Tab-separated table of N, CA and C in Angstrom:
chain	number	residue	atom	x	y	z
T	1	MET	N	101.018	159.224	68.955
T	1	MET	CA	100.668	158.902	70.326
T	1	MET	C	99.444	159.718	70.705
T	2	SER	N	98.448	159.067	71.260
T	2	SER	CA	97.221	159.767	71.617
T	2	SER	C	97.301	160.309	73.034
T	3	THR	N	96.541	161.346	73.275
T	3	THR	CA	96.476	161.949	74.592
T	3	THR	C	95.300	161.349	75.350
T	4	LEU	N	95.539	160.971	76.590
T	4	LEU	CA	94.462	160.419	77.416
T	4	LEU	C	93.877	161.524	78.266
T	5	SER	N	92.560	161.668	78.262
T	5	SER	CA	91.938	162.625	79.173
T	5	SER	C	91.281	161.811	80.278
T	6	LEU	N	91.581	162.177	81.506
T	6	LEU	CA	91.061	161.408	82.638
T	6	LEU	C	89.546	161.377	82.620
T	7	GLY	N	88.988	160.232	82.882
T	7	GLY	CA	87.546	160.081	82.939
T	7	GLY	C	86.899	159.773	81.612
T	8	SER	N	87.657	159.740	80.531
T	8	SER	CA	87.049	159.450	79.238
T	8	SER	C	86.876	157.946	79.064
T	9	HIS	N	86.000	157.581	78.146
T	9	HIS	CA	85.760	156.175	77.831
T	9	HIS	C	87.039	155.540	77.280
T	10	THR	N	87.771	156.310	76.480
T	10	THR	CA	89.014	155.820	75.882
T	10	THR	C	90.034	155.492	76.971
T	11	THR	N	90.140	156.356	77.972
T	11	THR	CA	91.081	156.122	79.070
T	11	THR	C	90.735	154.833	79.803
T	12	GLY	N	89.480	154.645	80.091
T	12	GLY	CA	89.045	153.426	80.785
T	12	GLY	C	89.389	152.169	80.013
T	13	ARG	N	89.142	152.194	78.700
T	13	ARG	CA	89.455	151.028	77.852
T	13	ARG	C	90.950	150.765	77.831
T	14	LYS	N	91.738	151.828	77.696
T	14	LYS	CA	93.192	151.659	77.644
T	14	LYS	C	93.733	151.140	78.975
T	15	LEU	N	93.266	151.719	80.073
T	15	LEU	CA	93.724	151.247	81.383
T	15	LEU	C	93.318	149.800	81.611
T	16	SER	N	92.100	149.460	81.241
T	16	SER	CA	91.624	148.088	81.386
T	16	SER	C	92.488	147.135	80.567
T	17	GLY	N	92.810	147.532	79.352
T	17	GLY	CA	93.667	146.707	78.495
T	17	GLY	C	95.060	146.544	79.068
T	18	MET	N	95.619	147.627	79.624
T	18	MET	CA	96.963	147.558	80.202
T	18	MET	C	96.982	146.656	81.434
T	19	VAL	N	95.980	146.774	82.300
T	19	VAL	CA	95.914	145.929	83.488
T	19	VAL	C	95.775	144.467	83.083
T	20	GLY	N	94.906	144.192	82.121
T	20	GLY	CA	94.750	142.822	81.633
T	20	GLY	C	96.048	142.268	81.084
T	21	TYR	N	96.768	143.091	80.329
T	21	TYR	CA	98.060	142.677	79.773
T	21	TYR	C	99.037	142.338	80.895
T	22	LEU	N	99.130	143.215	81.911
T	22	LEU	CA	100.057	142.983	83.020
T	22	LEU	C	99.690	141.735	83.813
T	23	ILE	N	98.397	141.523	84.034
T	23	ILE	CA	97.969	140.332	84.774
T	23	ILE	C	98.327	139.079	83.996
T	24	ASN	N	98.065	139.083	82.696
T	24	ASN	CA	98.389	137.919	81.865
T	24	ASN	C	99.886	137.656	81.810
T	25	ARG	N	100.700	138.674	81.982
T	25	ARG	CA	102.152	138.519	81.952
T	25	ARG	C	102.708	138.245	83.348
T	26	GLY	N	101.851	138.218	84.357
T	26	GLY	CA	102.300	137.936	85.714
T	26	GLY	C	102.886	139.135	86.431
T	27	ALA	N	102.769	140.326	85.860
T	27	ALA	CA	103.373	141.499	86.475
T	27	ALA	C	102.502	142.093	87.571
T	28	ALA	N	101.207	141.910	87.484
T	28	ALA	CA	100.308	142.464	88.495
T	28	ALA	C	99.987	141.385	89.517
T	29	MET	N	100.130	141.723	90.754
T	29	MET	CA	99.857	140.773	91.828
T	29	MET	C	98.469	141.056	92.376
T	30	THR	N	97.747	140.019	92.666
T	30	THR	CA	96.454	140.216	93.307
T	30	THR	C	96.668	140.175	94.806
T	31	ARG	N	95.910	140.972	95.511
T	31	ARG	CA	96.028	141.018	96.968
T	31	ARG	C	95.052	140.015	97.554
T	32	HIS	N	95.552	139.152	98.406
T	32	HIS	CA	94.709	138.152	99.037
T	32	HIS	C	93.874	138.783	100.140
T	33	THR	N	92.743	138.190	100.390
T	33	THR	CA	91.920	138.601	101.506
T	33	THR	C	92.652	138.231	102.789
T	34	PRO	N	92.716	139.131	103.767
T	34	PRO	CA	93.397	138.796	105.011
T	34	PRO	C	92.799	137.530	105.640
T	35	ILE	N	93.659	136.725	106.241
T	35	ILE	CA	93.180	135.505	106.872
T	35	ILE	C	92.827	135.790	108.330
T	36	THR	N	91.991	134.943	108.887
T	36	THR	CA	91.582	135.093	110.283
T	36	THR	C	92.683	134.565	111.205
T	37	ASP	N	92.580	134.927	112.469
T	37	ASP	CA	93.523	134.394	113.461
T	37	ASP	C	93.400	132.880	113.560
T	38	THR	N	92.181	132.373	113.409
T	38	THR	CA	91.958	130.920	113.456
T	38	THR	C	92.668	130.241	112.299
T	39	GLU	N	92.567	130.814	111.103
T	39	GLU	CA	93.246	130.249	109.937
T	39	GLU	C	94.758	130.341	110.095
T	40	ARG	N	95.237	131.456	110.627
T	40	ARG	CA	96.681	131.618	110.851
T	40	ARG	C	97.170	130.548	111.822
T	41	ALA	N	96.409	130.295	112.873
T	41	ALA	CA	96.788	129.263	113.852
T	41	ALA	C	96.751	127.873	113.222
T	42	ARG	N	95.755	127.611	112.373
T	42	ARG	CA	95.668	126.316	111.681
T	42	ARG	C	96.889	126.104	110.802
T	43	ARG	N	97.261	127.138	110.085
T	43	ARG	CA	98.421	127.040	109.200
T	43	ARG	C	99.711	126.840	109.995
T	44	ALA	N	99.853	127.593	111.083
T	44	ALA	CA	101.056	127.467	111.912
T	44	ALA	C	101.165	126.056	112.485
T	45	GLU	N	100.046	125.500	112.924
T	45	GLU	CA	100.051	124.132	113.470
T	45	GLU	C	100.390	123.111	112.388
T	46	ALA	N	99.864	123.281	111.190
T	46	ALA	CA	100.168	122.358	110.088
T	46	ALA	C	101.662	122.406	109.761
T	47	ILE	N	102.238	123.601	109.736
T	47	ILE	CA	103.671	123.736	109.459
T	47	ILE	C	104.481	123.131	110.608
T	48	ARG	N	104.063	123.352	111.837
T	48	ARG	CA	104.761	122.792	113.000
T	48	ARG	C	104.787	121.273	112.931
T	49	GLN	N	103.639	120.671	112.617
T	49	GLN	CA	103.566	119.214	112.529
T	49	GLN	C	104.418	118.682	111.378
T	50	ALA	N	104.359	119.329	110.238
T	50	ALA	CA	105.148	118.884	109.083
T	50	ALA	C	106.643	119.006	109.379
T	51	THR	N	107.045	120.111	110.007
T	51	THR	CA	108.449	120.314	110.352
T	51	THR	C	108.916	119.249	111.341
T	52	GLY	N	108.072	118.929	112.313
T	52	GLY	CA	108.411	117.871	113.276
T	52	GLY	C	108.567	116.524	112.607
T	53	SER	N	107.679	116.218	111.696
T	53	SER	CA	107.741	114.947	110.969
T	53	SER	C	109.021	114.859	110.152
T	54	ILE	N	109.360	115.945	109.496
T	54	ILE	CA	110.573	115.985	108.682
T	54	ILE	C	111.808	115.807	109.561
T	55	ALA	N	111.814	116.456	110.719
T	55	ALA	CA	112.944	116.328	111.647
T	55	ALA	C	113.089	114.891	112.146
T	56	LEU	N	111.959	114.227	112.424
T	56	LEU	CA	112.005	112.831	112.871
T	56	LEU	C	112.610	111.914	111.811
T	57	GLU	N	112.462	112.288	110.557
T	57	GLU	CA	113.015	111.497	109.469
T	57	GLU	C	114.481	111.843	109.202
T	58	GLY	N	115.032	112.786	109.964
T	58	GLY	CA	116.444	113.117	109.843
T	58	GLY	C	116.767	114.227	108.871
T	59	PHE	N	115.760	114.918	108.365
T	59	PHE	CA	115.986	116.013	107.426
T	59	PHE	C	115.941	117.346	108.159
T	60	THR	N	116.472	118.371	107.519
T	60	THR	CA	116.417	119.719	108.080
T	60	THR	C	115.678	120.642	107.106
T	61	ILE	N	115.167	121.718	107.636
T	61	ILE	CA	114.436	122.714	106.851
T	61	ILE	C	115.391	123.864	106.543
T	62	THR	N	115.464	124.259	105.280
T	62	THR	CA	116.332	125.372	104.896
T	62	THR	C	115.673	126.705	105.245
T	63	ASP	N	116.493	127.733	105.278
T	63	ASP	CA	115.966	129.082	105.536
T	63	ASP	C	114.990	129.499	104.449
T	64	GLU	N	115.240	129.050	103.220
T	64	GLU	CA	114.358	129.387	102.107
T	64	GLU	C	112.966	128.778	102.323
T	65	VAL	N	112.915	127.544	102.796
T	65	VAL	CA	111.624	126.903	103.090
T	65	VAL	C	110.961	127.597	104.268
T	66	ARG	N	111.737	127.952	105.284
T	66	ARG	CA	111.164	128.659	106.444
T	66	ARG	C	110.533	129.988	106.022
T	67	ALA	N	111.164	130.678	105.073
T	67	ALA	CA	110.612	131.949	104.582
T	67	ALA	C	109.288	131.714	103.866
T	68	ILE	N	109.210	130.653	103.070
T	68	ILE	CA	107.951	130.323	102.386
T	68	ILE	C	106.895	129.939	103.412
T	69	ASP	N	107.292	129.172	104.421
T	69	ASP	CA	106.362	128.804	105.502
T	69	ASP	C	105.794	130.050	106.171
T	70	ARG	N	106.661	131.018	106.481
T	70	ARG	CA	106.196	132.258	107.136
T	70	ARG	C	105.199	133.005	106.254
T	71	ARG	N	105.487	133.080	104.950
T	71	ARG	CA	104.572	133.769	104.031
T	71	ARG	C	103.213	133.076	103.998
T	72	PHE	N	103.215	131.741	104.047
T	72	PHE	CA	101.968	130.978	104.061
T	72	PHE	C	101.199	131.232	105.357
T	73	ILE	N	101.893	131.162	106.477
T	73	ILE	CA	101.236	131.364	107.775
T	73	ILE	C	100.626	132.760	107.865
T	74	GLU	N	101.311	133.753	107.333
T	74	GLU	CA	100.820	135.135	107.405
T	74	GLU	C	99.740	135.452	106.373
T	75	GLY	N	99.470	134.505	105.467
T	75	GLY	CA	98.402	134.717	104.495
T	75	GLY	C	98.851	135.341	103.190
T	76	GLU	N	100.161	135.500	102.999
T	76	GLU	CA	100.662	136.049	101.736
T	76	GLU	C	100.510	135.051	100.597
T	77	LEU	N	100.478	133.762	100.937
T	77	LEU	CA	100.313	132.688	99.956
T	77	LEU	C	99.090	131.872	100.318
T	78	ASP	N	98.298	131.487	99.315
T	78	ASP	CA	97.213	130.553	99.594
T	78	ASP	C	97.766	129.134	99.466
T	79	ASP	N	96.923	128.130	99.672
T	79	ASP	CA	97.388	126.739	99.653
T	79	ASP	C	98.081	126.374	98.345
T	80	ASP	N	97.472	126.727	97.220
T	80	ASP	CA	98.046	126.392	95.913
T	80	ASP	C	99.375	127.105	95.682
T	81	GLU	N	99.446	128.371	96.041
T	81	GLU	CA	100.690	129.124	95.865
T	81	GLU	C	101.805	128.570	96.749
T	82	TYR	N	101.435	128.175	97.973
T	82	TYR	CA	102.411	127.582	98.890
T	82	TYR	C	102.999	126.310	98.284
T	83	ARG	N	102.111	125.431	97.822
T	83	ARG	CA	102.590	124.185	97.211
T	83	ARG	C	103.475	124.462	96.006
T	84	GLU	N	103.094	125.413	95.173
T	84	GLU	CA	103.889	125.726	93.986
T	84	GLU	C	105.277	126.246	94.372
T	85	GLU	N	105.357	127.088	95.388
T	85	GLU	CA	106.657	127.595	95.839
T	85	GLU	C	107.537	126.452	96.362
T	86	ILE	N	106.950	125.539	97.129
T	86	ILE	CA	107.711	124.395	97.642
T	86	ILE	C	108.134	123.480	96.494
T	87	PHE	N	107.228	123.209	95.565
T	87	PHE	CA	107.574	122.370	94.413
T	87	PHE	C	108.661	123.023	93.564
T	88	ARG	N	108.625	124.354	93.439
T	88	ARG	CA	109.663	125.074	92.694
T	88	ARG	C	111.030	124.806	93.319
T	89	LEU	N	111.096	124.867	94.650
T	89	LEU	CA	112.353	124.579	95.337
T	89	LEU	C	112.786	123.136	95.118
T	90	CYS	N	111.831	122.211	95.174
T	90	CYS	CA	112.144	120.788	94.963
T	90	CYS	C	112.683	120.560	93.557
T	91	ARG	N	112.053	121.167	92.573
T	91	ARG	CA	112.522	121.008	91.191
T	91	ARG	C	113.933	121.573	91.022
T	92	ALA	N	114.202	122.708	91.649
T	92	ALA	CA	115.532	123.319	91.553
T	92	ALA	C	116.571	122.430	92.233
T	93	GLU	N	116.232	121.880	93.375
T	93	GLU	CA	117.167	120.998	94.088
T	93	GLU	C	117.393	119.713	93.305
T	94	TYR	N	116.340	119.161	92.722
T	94	TYR	CA	116.480	117.957	91.904
T	94	TYR	C	117.403	118.234	90.715
T	95	ALA	N	117.220	119.369	90.062
T	95	ALA	CA	118.064	119.726	88.920
T	95	ALA	C	119.516	119.890	89.361
T	96	ARG	N	119.730	120.508	90.526
T	96	ARG	CA	121.086	120.683	91.039
T	96	ARG	C	121.740	119.330	91.311
T	97	LEU	N	121.001	118.435	91.976
T	97	LEU	CA	121.543	117.110	92.277
T	97	LEU	C	121.805	116.298	91.017
T	98	ALA	N	120.917	116.388	90.035
T	98	ALA	CA	121.099	115.670	88.779
T	98	ALA	C	122.344	116.182	88.057
T	99	ALA	N	122.527	117.490	88.019
T	99	ALA	CA	123.714	118.064	87.372
T	99	ALA	C	124.986	117.641	88.098
T	100	GLU	N	124.900	117.610	89.415
T	100	GLU	CA	126.045	117.187	90.234
T	100	GLU	C	126.399	115.722	89.936
T	101	ARG	N	125.376	114.889	89.831
T	101	ARG	CA	125.579	113.460	89.554
T	101	ARG	C	126.203	113.266	88.163
T	102	ILE	N	125.696	114.014	87.180
T	102	ILE	CA	126.208	113.901	85.815
T	102	ILE	C	127.676	114.333	85.771
T	103	SER	N	128.000	115.436	86.455
T	103	SER	CA	129.382	115.934	86.421
T	103	SER	C	130.332	114.994	87.152
T	104	SER	N	129.851	114.269	88.156
T	104	SER	CA	130.732	113.344	88.875
T	104	SER	C	130.994	112.072	88.071
T	105	VAL	N	130.077	111.729	87.162
T	105	VAL	CA	130.244	110.559	86.312
T	105	VAL	C	131.208	110.855	85.169
T	106	SER	N	131.197	112.087	84.713
T	106	SER	CA	132.027	112.478	83.557
T	106	SER	C	133.493	112.540	83.890
């Protein structure tokens, strides 16, 4: 095991390699640039309209979706991350319903 001395070229290379490894493995999170109040209001209005539309169709929003909505409005998630989180929930619900259907047929 080698000793790292702070400020050395070797330390920089090793730290850079470790950070790259963690990012590639999904362990390191990138911090998003804070959103403006205008963007926060735009996001809140988009969620309000979507929630209203869903309610008109007779569906309800789960607490899990509301939590994802809040993270999006506050800027913790960008548009792509928001969609991926919602799609993740949809895929999980579809799998649950499919398993339920299969077990009821058996």
